[in-house]
Short mmCIF file of C-alpha atoms in Angstrom, two decimals:
data_model
loop_
_atom_site.label_atom_id
_atom_site.label_comp_id
_atom_site.label_asym_id
_atom_site.label_seq_id
_atom_site.Cartn_x
_atom_site.Cartn_y
_atom_site.Cartn_z
CA MET A 1 -17.96 27.99 45.34
CA PRO A 2 -16.24 25.29 46.72
CA PRO A 3 -16.17 21.61 45.74
CA ALA A 4 -18.78 19.11 46.43
CA SER A 5 -17.88 19.22 50.59
CA SER A 6 -19.44 17.47 53.26
CA GLY A 7 -20.83 20.57 54.72
CA ALA A 8 -24.54 21.07 55.31
CA SER A 9 -26.36 22.95 53.56
CA ALA A 10 -27.26 26.29 55.36
CA THR A 11 -29.36 26.43 58.50
CA HIS A 12 -33.49 27.05 57.21
CA ALA A 13 -33.77 30.42 59.21
CA VAL A 14 -30.98 31.65 56.38
CA ALA A 15 -32.54 29.59 53.34
CA LEU A 16 -35.72 30.60 54.23
CA THR A 17 -35.54 33.97 54.19
CA PRO A 18 -34.59 35.33 50.60
CA SER A 19 -32.39 38.37 52.17
CA SER A 20 -30.25 36.19 53.33
CA PRO A 21 -27.47 36.23 51.99
CA SER A 22 -25.09 32.71 52.35
CA SER A 23 -21.49 33.58 53.98
CA ARG A 24 -20.09 33.07 50.89
CA ALA A 25 -22.23 35.33 48.80
CA PRO A 26 -21.84 38.76 48.69
CA ARG A 27 -25.45 41.03 48.56
CA SER A 28 -26.54 41.03 45.05
CA ALA A 29 -26.49 45.40 45.94
CA ASP A 30 -22.65 45.70 46.76
CA PRO A 31 -21.19 47.16 43.53
CA LEU A 32 -17.76 44.92 43.92
CA ASP A 33 -19.78 41.55 42.72
CA SER A 34 -18.39 40.77 40.00
CA ARG A 35 -21.46 38.10 39.43
CA MET A 36 -23.64 39.00 36.29
CA ALA A 37 -27.21 40.76 36.64
CA PRO A 38 -29.25 42.09 34.19
CA GLY A 39 -27.67 44.97 31.88
CA GLY A 40 -24.33 43.91 33.07
CA PRO A 41 -22.24 42.18 30.78
CA GLY A 42 -22.71 38.75 29.41
CA TYR A 43 -26.22 38.77 31.06
CA ARG A 44 -27.60 38.45 27.78
CA ARG A 45 -25.58 36.49 25.98
CA MET A 46 -25.91 33.83 29.01
CA SER A 47 -29.03 34.13 29.15
CA PHE A 48 -29.68 33.31 26.06
CA ALA A 49 -27.49 30.77 25.77
CA LEU A 50 -29.04 28.98 28.10
CA PHE A 51 -32.39 29.20 26.65
CA LEU A 52 -30.84 27.82 23.87
CA ALA A 53 -29.84 25.10 25.31
CA GLY A 54 -33.35 24.35 27.38
CA VAL A 55 -34.43 24.53 23.73
CA ALA A 56 -32.53 21.80 22.72
CA THR A 57 -32.88 19.78 25.84
CA PHE A 58 -36.61 19.63 25.85
CA ALA A 59 -36.62 19.29 21.85
CA LEU A 60 -34.55 16.31 21.98
CA LEU A 61 -36.10 15.15 25.48
CA TYR A 62 -39.59 14.66 24.26
CA SER A 63 -38.87 14.73 20.44
CA THR A 64 -40.82 10.77 20.79
CA GLN A 65 -44.17 12.54 22.76
CA ALA A 66 -46.44 14.09 20.31
CA LEU A 67 -45.39 11.11 17.74
CA LEU A 68 -46.75 8.31 19.98
CA PRO A 69 -49.86 7.63 17.65
CA LEU A 70 -47.93 7.14 14.72
CA ILE A 71 -45.08 5.37 15.86
CA SER A 72 -47.99 2.93 17.69
CA ALA A 73 -49.72 2.18 14.58
CA ASP A 74 -46.29 2.07 12.48
CA LEU A 75 -44.44 -0.12 14.53
CA GLY A 76 -47.69 -2.32 16.06
CA VAL A 77 -47.40 -1.19 19.66
CA SER A 78 -49.84 -0.22 22.33
CA ALA A 79 -49.71 3.19 23.78
CA SER A 80 -48.06 1.80 27.32
CA THR A 81 -45.41 0.35 25.09
CA ALA A 82 -45.01 3.35 22.96
CA SER A 83 -44.85 5.59 26.31
CA TRP A 84 -41.64 4.49 26.88
CA THR A 85 -39.35 5.97 23.96
CA VAL A 86 -40.29 9.11 26.24
CA SER A 87 -40.14 7.58 29.77
CA ALA A 88 -37.20 5.60 28.92
CA ALA A 89 -35.66 8.59 27.93
CA THR A 90 -36.78 10.53 31.03
CA GLY A 91 -35.95 7.78 33.33
CA ALA A 92 -32.20 7.85 31.95
CA LEU A 93 -31.95 11.57 32.37
CA ALA A 94 -32.53 11.00 36.72
CA LEU A 95 -30.29 8.15 36.43
CA PHE A 96 -27.35 10.17 35.37
CA VAL A 97 -27.98 12.89 35.86
CA LEU A 98 -26.31 12.70 39.76
CA PRO A 99 -23.01 11.35 38.39
CA LEU A 100 -22.47 13.78 35.55
CA SER A 101 -23.32 16.63 38.22
CA ALA A 102 -19.86 15.66 40.13
CA LEU A 103 -18.20 15.64 36.73
CA SER A 104 -19.16 19.42 36.07
CA GLU A 105 -17.72 19.64 40.44
CA ARG A 106 -14.35 18.66 38.13
CA TYR A 107 -13.92 19.29 34.91
CA GLY A 108 -16.47 22.60 34.69
CA ARG A 109 -20.40 23.64 34.24
CA ARG A 110 -19.80 24.60 30.43
CA THR A 111 -17.51 22.05 29.55
CA LEU A 112 -20.21 19.68 30.89
CA MET A 113 -23.11 21.10 29.22
CA THR A 114 -20.89 20.99 25.81
CA ALA A 115 -19.93 17.42 26.20
CA SER A 116 -23.80 16.40 27.09
CA LEU A 117 -25.49 18.05 24.03
CA ALA A 118 -22.77 17.14 21.61
CA VAL A 119 -23.35 13.29 22.16
CA ALA A 120 -26.91 13.75 22.75
CA VAL A 121 -27.74 15.15 19.42
CA VAL A 122 -25.81 12.97 18.27
CA VAL A 123 -27.90 10.52 19.24
CA GLY A 124 -30.71 12.70 17.93
CA LEU A 125 -28.97 12.05 14.20
CA LEU A 126 -29.54 8.10 14.96
CA VAL A 127 -32.81 7.75 16.57
CA PRO A 128 -34.63 8.56 13.10
CA PHE A 129 -32.94 5.14 11.67
CA ALA A 130 -34.09 2.91 14.36
CA PRO A 131 -35.47 -0.31 13.35
CA SER A 132 -37.24 -1.54 16.02
CA VAL A 133 -39.47 -0.35 19.01
CA GLY A 134 -37.02 -1.34 21.26
CA ALA A 135 -33.76 0.07 19.57
CA LEU A 136 -35.74 3.19 19.36
CA ILE A 137 -36.28 2.92 23.38
CA ALA A 138 -32.71 2.02 24.23
CA LEU A 139 -31.59 5.40 21.88
CA ARG A 140 -34.01 7.58 23.37
CA ALA A 141 -32.41 6.01 26.75
CA VAL A 142 -29.29 6.76 25.30
CA GLN A 143 -30.02 10.22 24.83
CA GLY A 144 -31.81 11.11 27.23
CA ALA A 145 -28.46 9.77 29.54
CA ALA A 146 -26.75 12.56 27.78
CA LEU A 147 -28.82 15.30 28.62
CA ALA A 148 -28.48 14.38 32.04
CA GLY A 149 -25.73 16.64 32.34
CA LEU A 150 -27.45 19.96 31.36
CA PRO A 151 -29.83 20.64 33.88
CA ALA A 152 -28.03 20.72 36.90
CA SER A 153 -25.15 21.51 35.10
CA ALA A 154 -26.71 24.46 34.10
CA MET A 155 -28.57 25.71 37.18
CA ALA A 156 -25.35 25.52 39.43
CA TYR A 157 -23.71 27.96 36.95
CA LEU A 158 -26.69 30.16 37.54
CA ALA A 159 -25.97 30.02 41.03
CA GLU A 160 -22.28 30.63 40.60
CA GLU A 161 -22.11 33.52 38.05
CA VAL A 162 -25.47 35.15 38.81
CA ARG A 163 -26.38 37.91 41.24
CA PRO A 164 -28.37 36.28 44.12
CA LYS A 165 -31.61 38.25 43.24
CA ALA A 166 -31.54 37.84 39.51
CA LEU A 167 -31.14 34.62 40.06
CA VAL A 168 -35.03 33.10 39.52
CA ALA A 169 -35.44 35.39 36.44
CA ALA A 170 -32.05 33.75 35.05
CA ILE A 171 -33.38 30.23 35.50
CA GLY A 172 -36.72 31.40 33.96
CA MET A 173 -35.14 31.85 31.48
CA PHE A 174 -33.71 28.62 31.34
CA VAL A 175 -37.13 26.91 32.09
CA ALA A 176 -38.66 29.44 29.40
CA GLY A 177 -36.54 27.85 26.84
CA ASN A 178 -37.39 24.19 28.40
CA SER A 179 -40.98 25.16 27.28
CA ILE A 180 -39.95 26.77 24.12
CA GLY A 181 -38.05 23.65 23.25
CA GLY A 182 -40.70 21.47 24.18
CA MET A 183 -43.27 23.26 22.26
CA SER A 184 -41.41 24.12 19.25
CA GLY A 185 -40.15 20.33 18.95
CA ARG A 186 -44.04 18.84 19.09
CA ILE A 187 -45.27 21.76 16.53
CA VAL A 188 -42.35 20.74 13.94
CA THR A 189 -43.00 16.99 14.48
CA GLY A 190 -46.58 17.37 14.29
CA TRP A 191 -46.64 18.46 10.93
CA VAL A 192 -43.51 17.00 9.79
CA ALA A 193 -45.09 13.11 10.53
CA GLN A 194 -48.67 14.34 8.77
CA ALA A 195 -46.57 15.03 5.53
CA TRP A 196 -43.38 12.65 5.53
CA GLY A 197 -43.70 10.11 8.47
CA TRP A 198 -42.43 10.28 12.11
CA ARG A 199 -38.94 9.50 11.08
CA TRP A 200 -38.37 12.46 9.01
CA ALA A 201 -40.08 14.50 12.05
CA LEU A 202 -37.60 13.22 14.40
CA ALA A 203 -34.80 13.92 12.12
CA VAL A 204 -35.64 17.80 11.93
CA VAL A 205 -35.61 18.23 16.07
CA GLY A 206 -31.97 16.40 15.70
CA VAL A 207 -30.50 19.15 12.82
CA VAL A 208 -32.41 21.74 14.75
CA ALA A 209 -30.72 20.71 17.82
CA VAL A 210 -27.20 20.57 16.50
CA LEU A 211 -27.83 24.14 15.23
CA CYS A 212 -28.72 25.18 18.82
CA ALA A 213 -25.94 23.15 20.75
CA LEU A 214 -23.28 25.04 18.55
CA ALA A 215 -24.86 28.73 18.96
CA PHE A 216 -24.72 27.71 22.86
CA ARG A 217 -21.08 26.23 22.88
CA ALA A 218 -20.47 30.30 21.02
CA LEU A 219 -22.42 31.81 22.97
CA LEU A 220 -22.08 31.05 26.37
CA PRO A 221 -19.39 33.39 28.69
CA ALA A 222 -16.37 31.54 30.40
CA PRO A 223 -17.37 30.11 34.33
CA ARG A 224 -15.96 33.14 36.23
CA HIS A 225 -16.67 32.09 39.91
CA PHE A 226 -16.17 27.87 39.35
CA THR A 227 -13.51 26.55 41.37
CA PRO A 228 -12.62 22.84 40.74
CA GLY A 229 -13.24 20.05 42.82
CA THR A 230 -11.74 16.30 43.24
CA LEU A 231 -14.00 13.37 42.58
CA ASN A 232 -13.64 12.35 45.79
CA PRO A 233 -17.16 9.30 46.15
CA LYS A 234 -16.65 10.13 49.55
CA SER A 235 -17.43 13.75 49.40
CA LEU A 236 -19.62 13.32 47.00
CA ALA A 237 -21.79 10.84 49.25
CA ARG A 238 -21.22 13.15 52.37
CA THR A 239 -22.64 16.13 50.09
CA VAL A 240 -25.69 14.24 48.42
CA ARG A 241 -26.54 12.84 52.34
CA SER A 242 -26.26 16.61 53.70
CA HIS A 243 -28.99 17.38 51.13
CA LEU A 244 -31.10 14.17 51.30
CA GLU A 245 -31.04 15.29 55.34
CA ASN A 246 -32.06 19.33 54.62
CA PRO A 247 -35.85 18.76 54.83
CA LEU A 248 -36.83 22.20 52.94
CA LEU A 249 -35.10 20.71 49.48
CA CYS A 250 -36.62 17.48 50.45
CA ARG A 251 -39.79 19.06 49.72
CA LEU A 252 -38.96 21.39 46.99
CA TYR A 253 -37.50 17.74 45.00
CA ALA A 254 -41.03 16.19 45.90
CA ILE A 255 -43.07 19.33 44.40
CA GLY A 256 -41.08 18.85 41.39
CA ALA A 257 -41.21 15.63 41.03
CA LEU A 258 -45.07 15.85 41.91
CA PHE A 259 -45.93 18.67 39.27
CA MET A 260 -43.71 16.67 36.29
CA THR A 261 -45.73 13.51 37.19
CA VAL A 262 -48.72 16.18 36.46
CA PHE A 263 -47.08 16.94 33.02
CA GLY A 264 -45.50 13.93 31.91
CA ALA A 265 -48.84 12.77 32.52
CA VAL A 266 -51.16 14.61 30.06
CA TYR A 267 -48.40 15.23 27.41
CA THR A 268 -48.33 11.57 26.65
CA VAL A 269 -51.54 10.97 26.35
CA ILE A 270 -53.35 13.99 25.22
CA GLY A 271 -52.15 13.14 21.88
CA TYR A 272 -54.14 9.78 21.74
CA ARG A 273 -57.57 11.37 23.02
CA LEU A 274 -57.03 14.31 20.58
CA THR A 275 -57.25 11.64 17.73
CA GLU A 276 -60.03 9.68 19.04
CA ALA A 277 -63.59 10.85 18.62
CA PRO A 278 -65.32 13.45 19.62
CA PHE A 279 -61.69 15.50 18.52
CA SER A 280 -60.45 13.27 15.66
CA LEU A 281 -58.02 15.33 14.78
CA PRO A 282 -54.53 15.23 12.37
CA GLN A 283 -51.56 14.81 13.60
CA GLY A 284 -50.13 18.51 12.28
CA VAL A 285 -53.11 20.09 14.22
CA ILE A 286 -52.61 18.09 17.47
CA GLY A 287 -48.40 19.05 16.77
CA SER A 288 -50.04 23.25 16.52
CA ILE A 289 -51.67 22.42 20.04
CA PHE A 290 -48.30 22.69 21.76
CA LEU A 291 -48.47 26.13 20.97
CA VAL A 292 -50.03 26.73 24.66
CA TYR A 293 -45.98 25.97 25.88
CA LEU A 294 -46.16 29.91 25.07
CA VAL A 295 -48.17 30.34 28.19
CA GLY A 296 -45.47 28.01 30.06
CA THR A 297 -42.74 30.40 28.76
CA VAL A 298 -44.05 33.51 29.83
CA SER A 299 -45.13 31.85 33.21
CA SER A 300 -42.05 30.54 33.63
CA ALA A 301 -40.00 33.83 32.87
CA ALA A 302 -42.36 35.89 35.32
CA ALA A 303 -41.91 33.74 37.90
CA GLY A 304 -39.39 36.12 40.05
CA LYS A 305 -41.93 38.46 40.15
CA LEU A 306 -44.44 35.83 40.98
CA VAL A 307 -42.27 35.56 44.02
CA ALA A 308 -41.88 38.90 44.69
CA ARG A 309 -45.43 39.62 45.32
CA LEU A 310 -47.06 36.82 46.51
CA GLY A 311 -43.60 34.42 48.14
CA ARG A 312 -42.22 31.09 47.55
CA ARG A 313 -45.31 29.55 49.08
CA GLY A 314 -48.23 31.60 47.51
CA ALA A 315 -46.60 31.16 44.11
CA LEU A 316 -46.51 27.03 45.09
CA TYR A 317 -50.33 27.99 46.28
CA LEU A 318 -51.05 29.48 43.03
CA ALA A 319 -49.06 27.41 40.41
CA ALA A 320 -51.45 24.35 42.13
CA SER A 321 -54.83 25.69 42.18
CA THR A 322 -53.99 26.43 38.64
CA THR A 323 -52.89 23.12 37.29
CA ALA A 324 -55.72 21.72 39.48
CA ALA A 325 -58.55 24.03 37.21
CA GLY A 326 -57.14 22.97 34.07
CA LEU A 327 -56.95 19.34 34.82
CA LEU A 328 -61.10 19.52 35.34
CA LEU A 329 -61.75 21.44 32.53
CA SER A 330 -59.88 19.16 30.19
CA LEU A 331 -62.77 16.63 31.01
CA ALA A 332 -65.11 18.16 29.01
CA SER A 333 -66.04 17.45 25.53
CA ASP A 334 -65.43 20.78 24.12
CA LEU A 335 -62.43 21.12 22.37
CA LEU A 336 -61.64 25.20 22.92
CA LEU A 337 -62.44 24.17 26.84
CA VAL A 338 -60.08 20.65 26.62
CA LEU A 339 -57.65 23.56 25.06
CA LEU A 340 -58.14 26.29 27.91
CA GLY A 341 -57.68 23.90 30.54
CA LEU A 342 -54.21 22.85 28.42
CA VAL A 343 -53.54 26.37 28.99
CA LEU A 344 -54.07 26.36 32.91
CA ILE A 345 -52.19 23.08 33.04
CA THR A 346 -48.99 24.41 31.46
CA ALA A 347 -48.87 27.63 32.89
CA GLY A 348 -49.10 26.35 36.56
CA PHE A 349 -46.57 23.12 35.91
CA PHE A 350 -44.26 25.59 34.46
CA ALA A 351 -44.83 29.18 36.98
CA GLY A 352 -44.39 26.02 39.48
CA HIS A 353 -40.88 24.13 38.10
CA ALA A 354 -39.45 27.59 37.96
CA VAL A 355 -39.94 28.78 41.55
CA ALA A 356 -39.27 25.31 42.92
CA SER A 357 -36.30 24.72 40.96
CA SER A 358 -34.67 28.56 41.76
CA SER A 359 -35.37 27.67 45.75
CA VAL A 360 -33.36 24.76 44.96
CA SER A 361 -30.59 26.78 44.47
CA ARG A 362 -30.73 29.70 46.69
CA THR A 363 -31.07 27.32 49.59
CA ALA A 364 -28.24 25.37 48.69
CA THR A 365 -24.99 27.16 49.44
CA ARG A 366 -22.45 24.06 49.00
CA GLY A 367 -22.77 21.64 46.50
CA ARG A 368 -24.83 23.17 44.50
CA ALA A 369 -24.50 20.71 41.63
CA GLN A 370 -25.59 17.92 43.69
CA ALA A 371 -28.41 19.60 45.11
CA SER A 372 -29.65 20.91 41.50
CA ALA A 373 -29.53 17.27 40.05
CA LEU A 374 -31.30 16.08 42.98
CA TYR A 375 -34.24 17.86 41.70
CA GLN A 376 -33.95 16.80 38.36
CA SER A 377 -33.50 13.23 39.61
CA ALA A 378 -36.42 13.97 41.05
CA TYR A 379 -38.44 16.06 38.32
CA TYR A 380 -37.79 13.77 35.33
CA VAL A 381 -38.31 10.41 37.98
CA GLY A 382 -42.14 12.34 38.07
CA SER A 383 -41.84 12.63 34.30
CA SER A 384 -41.32 8.36 33.63
CA ALA A 385 -43.34 7.84 36.50
CA GLY A 386 -46.28 10.11 34.81
CA GLY A 387 -45.37 9.57 31.86
CA THR A 388 -46.07 5.81 32.38
CA LEU A 389 -48.86 6.39 35.03
CA GLY A 390 -50.52 8.42 32.49
CA ALA A 391 -50.90 5.99 30.10
CA ILE A 392 -51.79 3.28 32.18
CA ALA A 393 -54.75 5.37 33.55
CA PHE A 394 -55.65 6.31 30.05
CA HIS A 395 -55.69 2.59 29.09
CA SER A 396 -57.95 1.97 31.86
CA GLY A 397 -60.48 4.78 32.52
CA GLY A 398 -59.86 6.83 29.67
CA TRP A 399 -58.90 10.69 29.94
CA ALA A 400 -60.94 10.90 32.97
CA GLY A 401 -58.63 8.52 34.54
CA THR A 402 -55.37 10.20 33.53
CA VAL A 403 -57.12 13.32 34.98
CA ALA A 404 -57.66 11.66 38.46
CA LEU A 405 -53.85 10.74 38.47
CA GLY A 406 -52.95 14.14 37.48
CA VAL A 407 -55.03 15.37 40.44
CA LEU A 408 -53.70 13.73 43.02
CA ALA A 409 -50.49 14.63 42.72
CA VAL A 410 -51.96 18.25 42.61
CA VAL A 411 -52.92 17.64 46.21
CA GLY A 412 -49.49 15.92 47.04
CA VAL A 413 -48.04 19.82 46.32
CA VAL A 414 -50.23 21.45 48.13
CA GLY A 415 -50.15 19.28 51.04
CA ILE A 416 -46.28 19.49 51.19
CA THR A 417 -45.98 23.10 50.71
CA LEU A 418 -48.76 23.30 53.61
CA PHE A 419 -46.46 21.13 56.03
CA GLY A 420 -43.63 23.38 55.03
CA THR A 421 -45.42 26.15 56.11
CA ARG A 422 -46.66 25.04 59.15
CA ALA A 423 -42.94 24.03 59.89
CA ALA A 424 -41.42 26.91 58.93
CA ARG A 425 -43.89 28.81 61.00
CA ARG A 426 -42.43 27.04 63.99
CA VAL A 427 -38.90 27.25 63.55
CA THR A 428 -39.26 31.48 63.09
CA PRO A 429 -42.32 33.09 62.49
CA VAL A 430 -41.23 35.38 59.72
CA ALA A 431 -39.45 32.76 57.97
CA SER A 432 -40.72 32.19 54.17
CA ALA A 433 -40.63 28.55 53.05
CA CYS A 434 -41.52 26.12 50.90
#
């Protein structure tokens, strides 16, 4: 891959047609293509390494989310204030992901991912000792900023080192690691917190993240297709501008942000809802609710097959409708129906995220790290906004208010995808767009 440049993304006809490779990317069927493919050397190590990176990222990033009711009670703060322990981390990630992606163009994807995880796990070991909610929020912001070097660099690494036809599946495995990290972190913190308190719960997450980081660095193959660039702010600005002038990429960024708004709102508030009547569940049981993340692991890993059957637009429509159905089901006062709603929300979100993020990596033929960084920035802005707005909506209108916010975001996803469908048909009848 060339370093960040001023070159615009590929034309829509090329970017929107899955079978059309870029001028710099050989066909995946080419036996001379030295990039990794399923069954080939290094592919399993790479997949597992990035899976572990995804586990550590989500376990750390959302480590306080399932603990918000306990944090509120122990530190004497409201739900909206406690929610900033999540929003500060995701907001800082959104802010720093673009500049850190530029560093990856110069120093390499693997180097930056390793450094990001190292700083994040060190901060993770300090978080349990925060003396006040202000200190806790500040440490979480630093942790989010450190983690910003990982998501976009991982996407760029995969785009450079994996053959095009295997890209969606490879990114799906990274996203699956996100779901496992989010699930295991919440389950562990729930039960540990019930026995020993929220500080010990955060300490356990920190130790698990350290182990994941060490295994990631040991397993990830050295890059073979990375070309270092220079840190040229003007060149970076031109590259970013070219991505923002690409209508398809902008639509994908908006879709990622809206999906994450739903997810951030639901999982920031659900703990408060389940501690209240008529459920009144203990913290350990609430943490176990996050087993539904396993559904996200399956749906994200299966995103490649979903796109092959339905196309990208069809996959996004299915993901959005599944999420909307889950939101409506979660309004029920029956716990089983609420759980089913969470299953559908989780499946729809992770499938939509995997499809949108892989489409960004495939569309951007130059400055892939910046293209992925812009997606990640939008995605985590959505997470931060969803967590804060979801808490405000819950405070104002209860769970129905949070659901209304989520449904509005899903309508936005459908509207953007429909607009992209019509725009693609005007450009070329055979284009496959988002």
